Short mmCIF file of N, CA and C in Angstrom, two decimals:
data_model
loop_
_atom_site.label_atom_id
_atom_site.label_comp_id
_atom_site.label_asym_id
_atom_site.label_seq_id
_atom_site.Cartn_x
_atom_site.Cartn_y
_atom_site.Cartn_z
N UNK A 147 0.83 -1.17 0.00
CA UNK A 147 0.00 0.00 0.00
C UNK A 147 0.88 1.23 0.00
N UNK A 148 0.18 2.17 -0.40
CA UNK A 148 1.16 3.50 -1.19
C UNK A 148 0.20 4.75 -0.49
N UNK A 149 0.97 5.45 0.35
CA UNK A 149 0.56 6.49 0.86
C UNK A 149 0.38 7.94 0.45
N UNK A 150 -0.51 8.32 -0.04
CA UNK A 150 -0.22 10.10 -0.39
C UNK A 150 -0.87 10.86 0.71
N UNK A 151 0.25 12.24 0.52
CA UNK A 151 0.06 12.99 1.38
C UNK A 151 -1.82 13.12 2.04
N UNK A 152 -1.94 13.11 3.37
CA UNK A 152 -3.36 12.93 4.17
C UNK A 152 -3.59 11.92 4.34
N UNK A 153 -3.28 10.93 3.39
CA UNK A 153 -3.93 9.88 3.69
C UNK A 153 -3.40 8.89 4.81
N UNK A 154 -3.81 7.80 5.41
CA UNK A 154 -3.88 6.88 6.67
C UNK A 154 -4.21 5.40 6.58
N UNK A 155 -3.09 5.08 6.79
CA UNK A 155 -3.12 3.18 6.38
C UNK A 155 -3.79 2.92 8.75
N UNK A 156 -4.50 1.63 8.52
CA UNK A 156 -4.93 1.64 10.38
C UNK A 156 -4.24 0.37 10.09
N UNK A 157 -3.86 -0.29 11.37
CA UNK A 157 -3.27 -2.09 11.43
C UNK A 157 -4.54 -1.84 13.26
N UNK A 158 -5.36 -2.79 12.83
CA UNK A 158 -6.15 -2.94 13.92
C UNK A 158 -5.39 -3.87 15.36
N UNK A 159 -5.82 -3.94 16.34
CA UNK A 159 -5.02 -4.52 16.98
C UNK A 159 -5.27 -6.15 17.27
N UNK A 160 -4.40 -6.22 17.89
CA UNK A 160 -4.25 -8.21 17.23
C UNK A 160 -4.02 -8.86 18.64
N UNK A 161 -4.94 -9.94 18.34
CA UNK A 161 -4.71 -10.82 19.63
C UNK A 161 -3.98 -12.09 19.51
N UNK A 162 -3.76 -13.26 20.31
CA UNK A 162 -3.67 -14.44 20.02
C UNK A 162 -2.42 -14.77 19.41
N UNK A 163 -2.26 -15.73 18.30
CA UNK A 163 -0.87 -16.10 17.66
C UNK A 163 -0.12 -14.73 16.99
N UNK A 164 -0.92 -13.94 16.38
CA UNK A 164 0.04 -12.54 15.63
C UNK A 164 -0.50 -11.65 16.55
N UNK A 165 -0.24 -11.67 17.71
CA UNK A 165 0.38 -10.67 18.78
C UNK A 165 1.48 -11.10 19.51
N UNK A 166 1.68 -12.54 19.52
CA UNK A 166 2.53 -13.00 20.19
C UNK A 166 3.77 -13.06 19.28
N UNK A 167 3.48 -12.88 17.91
CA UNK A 167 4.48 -12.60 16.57
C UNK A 167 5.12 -11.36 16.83
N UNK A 168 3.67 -10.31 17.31
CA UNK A 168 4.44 -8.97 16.94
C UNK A 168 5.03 -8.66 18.59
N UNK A 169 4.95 -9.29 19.60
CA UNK A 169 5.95 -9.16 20.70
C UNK A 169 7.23 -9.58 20.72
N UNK A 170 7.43 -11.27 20.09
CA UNK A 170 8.25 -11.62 19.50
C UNK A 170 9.38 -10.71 19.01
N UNK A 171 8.63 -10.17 17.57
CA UNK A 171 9.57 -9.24 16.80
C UNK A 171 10.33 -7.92 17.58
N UNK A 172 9.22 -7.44 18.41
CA UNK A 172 9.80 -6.03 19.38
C UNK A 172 10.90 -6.66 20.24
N UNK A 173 10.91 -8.02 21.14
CA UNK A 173 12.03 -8.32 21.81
C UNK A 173 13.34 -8.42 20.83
N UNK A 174 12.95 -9.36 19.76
CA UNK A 174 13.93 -8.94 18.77
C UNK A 174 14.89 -7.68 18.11
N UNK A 175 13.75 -6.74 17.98
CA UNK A 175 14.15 -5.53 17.47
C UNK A 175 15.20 -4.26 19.00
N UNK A 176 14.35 -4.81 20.22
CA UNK A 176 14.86 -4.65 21.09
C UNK A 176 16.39 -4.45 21.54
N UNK A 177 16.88 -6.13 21.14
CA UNK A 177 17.93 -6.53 21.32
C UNK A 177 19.15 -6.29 20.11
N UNK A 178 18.63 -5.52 19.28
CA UNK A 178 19.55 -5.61 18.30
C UNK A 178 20.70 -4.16 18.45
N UNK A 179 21.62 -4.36 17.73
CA UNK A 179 22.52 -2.64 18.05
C UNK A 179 22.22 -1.68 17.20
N UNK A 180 21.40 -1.60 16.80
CA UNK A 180 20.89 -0.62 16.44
C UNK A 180 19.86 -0.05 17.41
N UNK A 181 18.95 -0.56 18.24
CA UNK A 181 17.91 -0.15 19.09
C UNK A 181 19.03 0.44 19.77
N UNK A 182 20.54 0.54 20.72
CA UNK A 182 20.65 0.89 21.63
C UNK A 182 21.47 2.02 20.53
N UNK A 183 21.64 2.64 19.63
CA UNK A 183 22.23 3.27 18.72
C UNK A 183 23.56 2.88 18.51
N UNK A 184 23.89 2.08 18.59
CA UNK A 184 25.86 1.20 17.99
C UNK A 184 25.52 1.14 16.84
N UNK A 185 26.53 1.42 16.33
CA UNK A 185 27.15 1.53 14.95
C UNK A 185 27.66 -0.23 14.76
N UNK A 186 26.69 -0.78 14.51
CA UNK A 186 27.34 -2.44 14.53
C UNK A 186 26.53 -2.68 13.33
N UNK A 187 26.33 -2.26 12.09
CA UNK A 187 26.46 -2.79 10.77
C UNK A 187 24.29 -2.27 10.94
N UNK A 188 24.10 -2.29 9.85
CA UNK A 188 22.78 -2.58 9.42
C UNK A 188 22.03 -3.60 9.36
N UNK A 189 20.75 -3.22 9.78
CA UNK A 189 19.92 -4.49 9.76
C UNK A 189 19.16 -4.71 8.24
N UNK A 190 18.96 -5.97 8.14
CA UNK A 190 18.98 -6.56 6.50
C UNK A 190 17.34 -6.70 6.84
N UNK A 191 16.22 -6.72 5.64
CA UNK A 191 14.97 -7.28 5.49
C UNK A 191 15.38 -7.88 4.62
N UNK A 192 15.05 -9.98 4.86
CA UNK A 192 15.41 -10.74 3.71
C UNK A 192 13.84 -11.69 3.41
N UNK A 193 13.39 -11.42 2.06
CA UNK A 193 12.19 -12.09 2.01
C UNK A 193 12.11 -13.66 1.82
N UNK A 194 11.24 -14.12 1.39
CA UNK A 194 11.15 -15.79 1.78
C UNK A 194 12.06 -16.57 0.43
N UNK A 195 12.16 -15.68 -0.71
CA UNK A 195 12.77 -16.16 -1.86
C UNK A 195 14.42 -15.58 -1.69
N UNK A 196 14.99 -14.87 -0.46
CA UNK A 196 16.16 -14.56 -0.59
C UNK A 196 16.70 -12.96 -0.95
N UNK A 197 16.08 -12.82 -1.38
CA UNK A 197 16.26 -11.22 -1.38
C UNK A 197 15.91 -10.23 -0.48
N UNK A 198 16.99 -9.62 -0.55
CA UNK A 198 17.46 -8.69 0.60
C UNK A 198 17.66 -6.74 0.34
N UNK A 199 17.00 -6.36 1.57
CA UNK A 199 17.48 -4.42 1.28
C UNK A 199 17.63 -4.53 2.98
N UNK A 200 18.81 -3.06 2.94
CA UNK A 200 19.23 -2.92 4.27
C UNK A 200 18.35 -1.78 4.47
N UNK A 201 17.95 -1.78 6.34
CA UNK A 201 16.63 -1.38 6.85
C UNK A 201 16.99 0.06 6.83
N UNK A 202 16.78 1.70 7.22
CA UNK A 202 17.84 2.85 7.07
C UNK A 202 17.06 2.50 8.74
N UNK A 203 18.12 2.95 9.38
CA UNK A 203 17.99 3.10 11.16
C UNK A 203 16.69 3.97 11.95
N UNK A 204 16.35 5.14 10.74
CA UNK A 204 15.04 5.51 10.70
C UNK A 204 13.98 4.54 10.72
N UNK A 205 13.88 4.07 10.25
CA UNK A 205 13.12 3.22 9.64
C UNK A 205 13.09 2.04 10.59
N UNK A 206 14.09 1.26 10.65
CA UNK A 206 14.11 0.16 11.86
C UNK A 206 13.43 0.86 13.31
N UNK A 207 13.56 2.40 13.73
CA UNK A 207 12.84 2.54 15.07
C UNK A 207 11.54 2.83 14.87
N UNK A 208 10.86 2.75 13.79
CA UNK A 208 9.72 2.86 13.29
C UNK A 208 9.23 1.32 13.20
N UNK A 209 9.65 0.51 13.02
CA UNK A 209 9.35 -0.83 12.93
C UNK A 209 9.11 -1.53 14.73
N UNK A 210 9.85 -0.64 15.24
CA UNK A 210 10.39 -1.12 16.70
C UNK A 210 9.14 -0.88 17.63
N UNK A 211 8.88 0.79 17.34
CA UNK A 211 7.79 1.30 18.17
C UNK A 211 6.04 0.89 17.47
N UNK A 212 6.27 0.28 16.22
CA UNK A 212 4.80 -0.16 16.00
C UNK A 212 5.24 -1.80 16.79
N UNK A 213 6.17 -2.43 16.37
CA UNK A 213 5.68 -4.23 17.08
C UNK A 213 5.28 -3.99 18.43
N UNK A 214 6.13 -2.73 19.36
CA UNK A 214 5.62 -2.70 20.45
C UNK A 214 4.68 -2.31 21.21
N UNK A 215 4.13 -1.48 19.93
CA UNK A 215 2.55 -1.33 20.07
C UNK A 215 1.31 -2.02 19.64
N UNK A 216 1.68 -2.86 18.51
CA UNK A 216 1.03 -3.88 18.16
C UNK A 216 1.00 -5.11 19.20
N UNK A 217 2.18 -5.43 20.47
CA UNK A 217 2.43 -6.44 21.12
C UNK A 217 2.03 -5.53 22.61
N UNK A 218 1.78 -4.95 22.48
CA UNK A 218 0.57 -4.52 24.01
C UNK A 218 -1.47 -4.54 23.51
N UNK A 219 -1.06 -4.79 22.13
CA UNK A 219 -2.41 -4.78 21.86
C UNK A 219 -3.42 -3.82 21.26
N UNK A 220 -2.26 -3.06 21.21
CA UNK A 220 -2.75 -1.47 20.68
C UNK A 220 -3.25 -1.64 19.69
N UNK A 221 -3.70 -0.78 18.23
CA UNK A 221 -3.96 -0.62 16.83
C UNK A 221 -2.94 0.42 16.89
N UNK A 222 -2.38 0.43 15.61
CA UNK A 222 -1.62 1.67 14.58
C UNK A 222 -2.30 2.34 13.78
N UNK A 223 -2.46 3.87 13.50
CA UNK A 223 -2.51 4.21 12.72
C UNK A 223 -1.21 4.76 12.07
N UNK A 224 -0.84 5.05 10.84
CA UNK A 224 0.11 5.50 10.07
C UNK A 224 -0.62 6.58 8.79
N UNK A 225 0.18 7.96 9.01
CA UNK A 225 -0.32 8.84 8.31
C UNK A 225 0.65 9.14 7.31
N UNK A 226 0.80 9.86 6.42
CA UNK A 226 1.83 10.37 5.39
C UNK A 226 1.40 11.86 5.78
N UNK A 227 2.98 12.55 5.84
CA UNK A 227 2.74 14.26 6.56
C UNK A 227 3.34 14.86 5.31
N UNK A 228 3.12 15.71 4.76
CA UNK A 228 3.84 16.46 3.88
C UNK A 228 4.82 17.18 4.21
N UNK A 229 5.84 18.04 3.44
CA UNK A 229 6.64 18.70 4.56
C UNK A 229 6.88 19.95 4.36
N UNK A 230 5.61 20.25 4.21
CA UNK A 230 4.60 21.69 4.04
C UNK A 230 3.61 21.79 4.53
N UNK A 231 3.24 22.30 5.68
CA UNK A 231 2.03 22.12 6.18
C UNK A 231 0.91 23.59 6.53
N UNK A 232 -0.28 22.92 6.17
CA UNK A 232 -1.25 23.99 6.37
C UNK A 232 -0.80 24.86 7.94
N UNK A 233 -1.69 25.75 8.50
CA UNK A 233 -1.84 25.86 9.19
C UNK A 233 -2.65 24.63 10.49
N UNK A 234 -3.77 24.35 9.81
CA UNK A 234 -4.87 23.68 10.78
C UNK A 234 -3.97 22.09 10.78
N UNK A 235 -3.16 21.62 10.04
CA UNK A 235 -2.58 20.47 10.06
C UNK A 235 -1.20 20.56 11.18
N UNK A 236 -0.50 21.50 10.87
CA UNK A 236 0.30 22.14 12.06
C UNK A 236 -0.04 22.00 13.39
N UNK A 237 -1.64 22.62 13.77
CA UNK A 237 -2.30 22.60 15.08
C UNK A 237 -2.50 21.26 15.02
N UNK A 238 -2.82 20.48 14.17
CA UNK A 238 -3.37 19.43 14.79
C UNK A 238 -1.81 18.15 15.63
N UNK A 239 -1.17 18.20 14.99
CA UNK A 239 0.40 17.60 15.01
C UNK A 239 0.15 18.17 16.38
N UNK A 240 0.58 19.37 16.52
CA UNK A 240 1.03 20.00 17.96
C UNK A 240 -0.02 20.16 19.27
N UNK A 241 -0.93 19.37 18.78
CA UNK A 241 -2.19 19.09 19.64
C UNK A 241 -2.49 20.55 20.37
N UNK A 242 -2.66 21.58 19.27
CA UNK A 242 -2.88 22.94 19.95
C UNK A 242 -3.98 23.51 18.83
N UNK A 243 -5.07 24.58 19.17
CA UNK A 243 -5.85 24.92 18.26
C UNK A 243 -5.29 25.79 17.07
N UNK A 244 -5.82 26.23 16.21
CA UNK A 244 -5.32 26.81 14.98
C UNK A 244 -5.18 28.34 15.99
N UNK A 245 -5.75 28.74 16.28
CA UNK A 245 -5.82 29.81 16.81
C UNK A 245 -4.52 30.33 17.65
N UNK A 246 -4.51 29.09 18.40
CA UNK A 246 -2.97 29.49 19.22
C UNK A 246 -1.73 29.40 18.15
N UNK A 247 -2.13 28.49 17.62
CA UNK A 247 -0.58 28.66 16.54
C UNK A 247 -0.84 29.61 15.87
N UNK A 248 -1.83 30.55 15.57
CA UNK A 248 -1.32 31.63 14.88
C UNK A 248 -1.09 32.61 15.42
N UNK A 249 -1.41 32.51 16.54
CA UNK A 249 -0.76 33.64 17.90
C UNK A 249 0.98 33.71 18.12
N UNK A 250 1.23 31.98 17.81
CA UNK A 250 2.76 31.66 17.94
C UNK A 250 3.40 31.88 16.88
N UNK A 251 2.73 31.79 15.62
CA UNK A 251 3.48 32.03 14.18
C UNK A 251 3.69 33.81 14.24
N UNK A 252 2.78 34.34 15.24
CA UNK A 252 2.63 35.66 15.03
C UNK A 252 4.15 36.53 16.01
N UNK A 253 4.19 35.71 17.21
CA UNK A 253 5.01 36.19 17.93
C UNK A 253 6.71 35.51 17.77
N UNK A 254 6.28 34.83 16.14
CA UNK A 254 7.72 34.19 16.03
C UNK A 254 8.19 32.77 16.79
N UNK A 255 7.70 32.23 17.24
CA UNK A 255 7.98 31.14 17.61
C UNK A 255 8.12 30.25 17.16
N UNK A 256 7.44 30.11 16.08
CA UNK A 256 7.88 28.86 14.70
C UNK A 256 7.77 29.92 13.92
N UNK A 257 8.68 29.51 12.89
CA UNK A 257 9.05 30.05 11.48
C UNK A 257 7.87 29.81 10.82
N UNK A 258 7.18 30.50 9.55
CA UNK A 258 6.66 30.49 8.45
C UNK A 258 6.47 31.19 7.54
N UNK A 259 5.71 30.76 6.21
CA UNK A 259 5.94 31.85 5.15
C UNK A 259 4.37 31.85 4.37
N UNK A 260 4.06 32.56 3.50
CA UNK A 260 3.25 32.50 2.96
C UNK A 260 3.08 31.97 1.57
N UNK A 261 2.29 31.12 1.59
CA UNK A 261 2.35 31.25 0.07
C UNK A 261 0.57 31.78 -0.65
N UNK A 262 0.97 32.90 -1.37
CA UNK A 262 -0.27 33.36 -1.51
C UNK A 262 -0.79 34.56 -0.31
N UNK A 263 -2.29 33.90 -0.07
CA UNK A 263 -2.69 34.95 1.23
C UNK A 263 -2.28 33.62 2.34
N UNK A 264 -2.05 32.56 2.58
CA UNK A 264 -1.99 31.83 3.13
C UNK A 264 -0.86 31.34 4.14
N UNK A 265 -0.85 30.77 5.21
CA UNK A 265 0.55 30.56 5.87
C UNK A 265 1.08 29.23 5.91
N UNK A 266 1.73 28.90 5.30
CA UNK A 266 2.75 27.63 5.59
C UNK A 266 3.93 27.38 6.45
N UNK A 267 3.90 26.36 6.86
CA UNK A 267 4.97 26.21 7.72
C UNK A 267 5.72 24.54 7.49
N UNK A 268 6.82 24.90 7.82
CA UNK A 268 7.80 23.23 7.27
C UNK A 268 7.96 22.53 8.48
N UNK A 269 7.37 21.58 7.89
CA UNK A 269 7.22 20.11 9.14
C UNK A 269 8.57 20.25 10.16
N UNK A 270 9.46 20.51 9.40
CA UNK A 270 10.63 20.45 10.49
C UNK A 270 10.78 21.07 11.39
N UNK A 271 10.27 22.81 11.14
CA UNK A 271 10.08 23.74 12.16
C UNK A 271 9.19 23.03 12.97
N UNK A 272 8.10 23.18 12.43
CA UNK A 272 7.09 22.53 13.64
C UNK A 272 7.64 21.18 14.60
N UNK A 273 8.10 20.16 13.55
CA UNK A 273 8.90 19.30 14.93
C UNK A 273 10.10 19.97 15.88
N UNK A 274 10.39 20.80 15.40
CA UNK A 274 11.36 21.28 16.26
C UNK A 274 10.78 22.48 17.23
N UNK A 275 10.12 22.58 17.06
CA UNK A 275 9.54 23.55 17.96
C UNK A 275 8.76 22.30 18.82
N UNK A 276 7.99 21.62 18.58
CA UNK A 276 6.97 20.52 19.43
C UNK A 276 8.70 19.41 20.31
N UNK A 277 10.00 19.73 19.73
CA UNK A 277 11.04 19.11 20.31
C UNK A 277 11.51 19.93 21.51
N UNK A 278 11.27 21.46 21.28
CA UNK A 278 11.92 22.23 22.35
C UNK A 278 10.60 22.75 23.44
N UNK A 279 9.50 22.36 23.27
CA UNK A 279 8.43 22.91 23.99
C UNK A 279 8.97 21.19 25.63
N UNK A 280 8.73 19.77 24.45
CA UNK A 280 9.21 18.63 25.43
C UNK A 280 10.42 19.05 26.56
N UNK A 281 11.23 19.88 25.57
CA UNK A 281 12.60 19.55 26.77
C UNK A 281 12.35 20.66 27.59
N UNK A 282 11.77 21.78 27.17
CA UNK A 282 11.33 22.72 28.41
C UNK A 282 10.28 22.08 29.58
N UNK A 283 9.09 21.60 29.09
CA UNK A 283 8.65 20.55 30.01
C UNK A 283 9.50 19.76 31.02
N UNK A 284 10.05 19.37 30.45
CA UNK A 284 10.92 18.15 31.19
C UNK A 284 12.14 19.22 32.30
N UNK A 285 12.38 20.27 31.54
CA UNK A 285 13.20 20.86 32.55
C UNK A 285 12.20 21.26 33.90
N UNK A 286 11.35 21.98 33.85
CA UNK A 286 10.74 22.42 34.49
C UNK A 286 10.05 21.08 35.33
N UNK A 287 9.45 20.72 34.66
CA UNK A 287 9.11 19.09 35.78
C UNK A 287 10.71 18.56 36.98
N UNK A 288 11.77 18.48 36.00
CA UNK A 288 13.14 18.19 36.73
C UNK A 288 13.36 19.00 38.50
N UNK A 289 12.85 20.57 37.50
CA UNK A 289 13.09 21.57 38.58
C UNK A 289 12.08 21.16 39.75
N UNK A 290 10.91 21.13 39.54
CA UNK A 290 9.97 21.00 40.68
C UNK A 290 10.77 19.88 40.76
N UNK A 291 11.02 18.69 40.86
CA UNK A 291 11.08 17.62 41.66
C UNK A 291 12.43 18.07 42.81
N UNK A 292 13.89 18.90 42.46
CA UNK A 292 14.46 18.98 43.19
C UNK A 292 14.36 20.02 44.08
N UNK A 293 13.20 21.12 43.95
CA UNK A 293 12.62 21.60 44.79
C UNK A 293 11.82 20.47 45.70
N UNK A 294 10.99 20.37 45.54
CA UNK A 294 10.62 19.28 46.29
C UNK A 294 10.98 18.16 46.94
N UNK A 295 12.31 17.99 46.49
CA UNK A 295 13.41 17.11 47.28
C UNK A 295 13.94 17.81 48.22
N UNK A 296 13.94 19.21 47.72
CA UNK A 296 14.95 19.81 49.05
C UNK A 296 14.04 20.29 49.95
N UNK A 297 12.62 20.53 49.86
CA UNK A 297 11.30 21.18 50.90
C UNK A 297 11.29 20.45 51.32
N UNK A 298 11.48 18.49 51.32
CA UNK A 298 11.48 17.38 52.39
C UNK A 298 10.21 16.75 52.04
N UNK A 299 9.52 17.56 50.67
CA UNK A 299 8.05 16.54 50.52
C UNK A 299 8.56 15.03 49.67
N UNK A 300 7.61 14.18 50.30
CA UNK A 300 7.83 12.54 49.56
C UNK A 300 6.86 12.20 49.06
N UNK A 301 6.60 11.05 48.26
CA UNK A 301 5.71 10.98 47.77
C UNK A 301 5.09 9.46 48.83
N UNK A 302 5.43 9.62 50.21
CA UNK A 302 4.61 8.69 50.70
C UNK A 302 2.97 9.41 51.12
N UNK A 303 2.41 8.26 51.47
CA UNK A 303 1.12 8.85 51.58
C UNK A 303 0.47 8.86 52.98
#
């Protein structure tokens, strides 16, 4: 199956013998050196007649995080993103309304341009901005906790 931009392949979720396949495969994919990022050669896809393409490392942690979602039981969906994006497709990625991102496109916070009367913005900005919003999170979560280590609160109950 062949994806164009919008469109959405689903893998429903699976019980029984091909869940226990696709847990299988995640311990597998798990254990390999590439999951822990080593530079220890590429991983090969070889089909049942012998033929072989090497996996790109992209690609193998994409394989990694669906078996292991397929092997808790989950469903997948898989979308194709362009790497031009509307506005309202932008908000939706960044799980924020159109409205606020154009408050943020306005005050500069992600890059964009117009084309036409219209605003576009490149997938990359937007992941990189939805990359630096995480690590500010995470700082700030960090911070409260060693405040809170040093005020003497625990988390007993």
């Amino acid at each position: 199956m062949s994806l164009s931009t919008g469109m959405a392949a689903a893998v429903m979720p699976t019980e029984g013998v091909e869940r226990q396949k696709a847990a299988a495969m995640e311990e597998f994919l798990v254990r390999h050196p590439l999951a822990a990022g080593a530079d220890a050669g590429a991983a090969r896809l070889v089909s049942a007649n012998g033929d072989e393409v090497e996996v790109p490392a992209q690609m193998f942690d994409v394989l990694r995080q669906i078996s292991a979602m397929l092997a808790r039981g989950d469903g997948v969906a898989i979308s194709a993103v362009s790497r031009e994006l509307t506005t309202t497709e932008a908000a939706k990625l960044l799980g924020m309304s159109r409205p606020t991102l154009v408050r943020l496109l306005e005050n500069g916070a992600i890059a964009s341009h117009r084309v036409g009367s219209h605003r576009r913005l490149f997938l990359r900005d937007v992941l990189a901005f939805r990359q630096r919003q995480m690590d500010e999170r995470r700082k700030s979560y960090e911070a409260l906790m060693w405040e809170s280590d040093a005020l003497g609160f625990t988390d007993d109950v």
